């Protein structure tokens, strides 16, 4: 298609290094949609005849059915999806196909196709995350009262409820979705009509093509338009951050499913066995979600490094933008679906979680707070007194609520029997009623509010 000024064809290696058809054929729908919008606009503006525009339109429809049924052939000589589609169109409709590329370059074409593709990817990721949020909501509601240890430094800190813990992830995914929506709004401008880099002398209507492709309007600078891949980087940024959150949740499942913890057992559907140890049930999917987050972040780094030294406008390096985006998108989709399945089907073991919450003197803060509230002790002093009570219990091999009153009063005589009302894990979680706190009533409230917000979105 560009052979006019060449006497010889490219070497086999040149052909191979140059070709993007093996991966960019994935954008065939976007490519045909872009061509359809462009051809209609050329016809409407009188740049090509109405007959040619109509022939191209029919041809593109036929080509779409052909690709749909048979896939896109990988002919390296045709380089990329843009040339492959145009070549096949010419075979199908004849010379009219040669008018399609009027007032267009592959540079604005690929920028348009890729934006359309990434825009769909954003929508898919957002919807999938919404389903994961719904799964978390259901389990959080079910476990609004299930007590488990809350950790800092992975040391038992204070009792919390599982519902509260799961809702923490709901919040992370809410931020991820909001970032995806922001990115979508910013990327939704159409580069088509920027041509190779400088715009075109033909009387094109960029508003029309932008509208036909569902964009909010045309991009404003032709040089920027053909060289901008911010939209892909932003998508990968969102994907990497989402994957990071998925990885943290996956890690919790790995820890919780281990025998010493035993907080959760994953359903058979989400467990794997060992080829040598017959007793094993491994959380492979959770581990792979954790692993995939590394590859997704790698995709972001890969594209940023590809782009960082490029002068304006288009350079062929930019052809390398697609593989990391496609890979990250596939891995992200799998990871979200796997986490959703695990959350939906996991069995949380309340007794184990409660027993663990009762270890580690998890209600020590409640004792200190009681001294502040009931005996007017300054918090620093209350902290010290409680530390002594913990040391005493630890030495005796008892929980705090198992120390008798005489032992507690020996440490500080301002303590009375009322203190036992705050030393149980249930009393502890129920008392944390501050906005955003772990009290079951608060958790139920937050589930309800979140569910209302989800319904309003729908
Ligand atoms: N396959 C190319 C890409 O993905 C399309 C643009 C080619 N433009 C060019 N000037 N060679 O980037």
mmCIF file of N, CA, C and O in Angstrom, residues 22-23 27 37 40 60 78 133 138 162 169 180 188 197 216-217 244 303 325 368 376 398 435:
data_model
loop_
_atom_site.group_PDB
_atom_site.id
_atom_site.type_symbol
_atom_site.label_atom_id
_atom_site.label_comp_id
_atom_site.label_asym_id
_atom_site.label_seq_id
_atom_site.Cartn_x
_atom_site.Cartn_y
_atom_site.Cartn_z
ATOM 1 N N UNK A 22 -0.697 -9.500 14.172
ATOM 2 C CA UNK A 22 -0.954 -10.607 15.104
ATOM 3 C C UNK A 22 -1.673 -10.156 16.379
ATOM 4 O O UNK A 22 -2.411 -10.930 16.970
ATOM 5 N N UNK A 23 -1.441 -8.925 16.806
ATOM 6 C CA UNK A 23 -2.170 -8.498 18.012
ATOM 7 C C UNK A 23 -3.224 -7.427 17.742
ATOM 8 O O UNK A 23 -4.272 -7.436 18.369
ATOM 9 N N UNK A 27 -8.586 -5.331 17.371
ATOM 10 C CA UNK A 27 -9.358 -4.077 17.297
ATOM 11 C C UNK A 27 -10.196 -3.995 16.028
ATOM 12 O O UNK A 27 -10.579 -2.899 15.619
ATOM 13 N N UNK A 37 -17.778 5.471 10.091
ATOM 14 C CA UNK A 37 -18.064 6.870 10.435
ATOM 15 C C UNK A 37 -17.350 7.816 9.476
ATOM 16 O O UNK A 37 -17.917 8.808 9.009
ATOM 17 N N UNK A 40 -18.998 7.717 5.908
ATOM 18 C CA UNK A 40 -20.288 8.444 5.904
ATOM 19 C C UNK A 40 -20.057 9.940 5.902
ATOM 20 O O UNK A 40 -20.719 10.694 5.181
ATOM 21 N N UNK A 60 -18.148 -2.610 4.343
ATOM 22 C CA UNK A 60 -17.688 -2.719 5.736
ATOM 23 C C UNK A 60 -18.600 -3.652 6.538
ATOM 24 O O UNK A 60 -18.132 -4.408 7.383
ATOM 25 N N UNK A 78 0.470 -7.437 5.106
ATOM 26 C CA UNK A 78 -0.484 -6.321 5.206
ATOM 27 C C UNK A 78 -0.315 -5.543 6.513
ATOM 28 O O UNK A 78 -1.109 -4.669 6.837
ATOM 29 N N UNK A 133 -18.328 -5.746 43.917
ATOM 30 C CA UNK A 133 -18.851 -4.968 45.050
ATOM 31 C C UNK A 133 -20.153 -5.569 45.580
ATOM 32 O O UNK A 133 -20.365 -5.628 46.793
ATOM 33 N N UNK A 138 -23.141 -8.457 49.894
ATOM 34 C CA UNK A 138 -23.964 -9.567 50.388
ATOM 35 C C UNK A 138 -23.270 -10.266 51.556
ATOM 36 O O UNK A 138 -23.888 -10.565 52.580
ATOM 37 N N UNK A 162 -16.282 -9.067 60.534
ATOM 38 C CA UNK A 162 -15.931 -9.452 59.166
ATOM 39 C C UNK A 162 -16.654 -8.538 58.169
ATOM 40 O O UNK A 162 -16.096 -8.151 57.138
ATOM 41 N N UNK A 169 -12.924 -3.313 51.581
ATOM 42 C CA UNK A 169 -12.615 -3.587 50.172
ATOM 43 C C UNK A 169 -13.671 -3.002 49.246
ATOM 44 O O UNK A 169 -13.359 -2.537 48.149
ATOM 45 N N UNK A 180 -11.906 4.966 37.116
ATOM 46 C CA UNK A 180 -12.182 4.523 35.747
ATOM 47 C C UNK A 180 -13.131 5.494 35.052
ATOM 48 O O UNK A 180 -12.955 5.840 33.884
ATOM 49 N N UNK A 188 -12.667 10.589 26.252
ATOM 50 C CA UNK A 188 -13.753 10.472 25.285
ATOM 51 C C UNK A 188 -13.810 11.612 24.262
ATOM 52 O O UNK A 188 -14.844 12.224 24.048
ATOM 53 N N UNK A 197 -0.608 14.097 10.983
ATOM 54 C CA UNK A 197 -0.161 14.886 12.135
ATOM 55 C C UNK A 197 -0.608 16.335 12.076
ATOM 56 O O UNK A 197 -0.688 17.009 13.098
ATOM 57 N N UNK A 216 -17.496 12.686 22.924
ATOM 58 C CA UNK A 216 -18.109 13.963 23.310
ATOM 59 C C UNK A 216 -17.757 15.086 22.339
ATOM 60 O O UNK A 216 -18.389 16.130 22.350
ATOM 61 N N UNK A 217 -16.742 14.879 21.517
ATOM 62 C CA UNK A 217 -16.362 15.893 20.540
ATOM 63 C C UNK A 217 -15.000 15.523 19.977
ATOM 64 O O UNK A 217 -14.443 14.487 20.346
ATOM 65 N N UNK A 244 -3.854 -3.938 42.472
ATOM 66 C CA UNK A 244 -3.204 -3.853 43.791
ATOM 67 C C UNK A 244 -4.232 -4.172 44.896
ATOM 68 O O UNK A 244 -3.949 -4.932 45.826
ATOM 69 N N UNK A 303 4.377 0.595 29.134
ATOM 70 C CA UNK A 303 3.868 1.626 28.222
ATOM 71 C C UNK A 303 4.451 3.000 28.560
ATOM 72 O O UNK A 303 4.776 3.787 27.661
ATOM 73 N N UNK A 325 -1.524 -3.314 27.028
ATOM 74 C CA UNK A 325 -2.908 -2.976 27.388
ATOM 75 C C UNK A 325 -3.806 -4.203 27.255
ATOM 76 O O UNK A 325 -4.619 -4.501 28.141
ATOM 77 N N UNK A 368 -8.498 0.451 78.826
ATOM 78 C CA UNK A 368 -7.935 1.801 78.984
ATOM 79 C C UNK A 368 -9.029 2.856 78.815
ATOM 80 O O UNK A 368 -9.136 3.799 79.612
ATOM 81 N N UNK A 376 -12.088 8.692 85.240
ATOM 82 C CA UNK A 376 -11.471 9.999 85.004
ATOM 83 C C UNK A 376 -9.947 9.946 84.920
ATOM 84 O O UNK A 376 -9.256 10.950 85.109
ATOM 85 N N UNK A 398 -3.866 -16.103 81.081
ATOM 86 C CA UNK A 398 -5.306 -15.814 81.050
ATOM 87 C C UNK A 398 -5.624 -14.721 80.030
ATOM 88 O O UNK A 398 -4.741 -13.968 79.624
ATOM 89 N N UNK A 435 -18.837 7.164 63.467
ATOM 90 C CA UNK A 435 -19.101 7.055 62.030
ATOM 91 C C UNK A 435 -17.919 6.348 61.359
ATOM 92 O O UNK A 435 -16.773 6.743 61.532
#
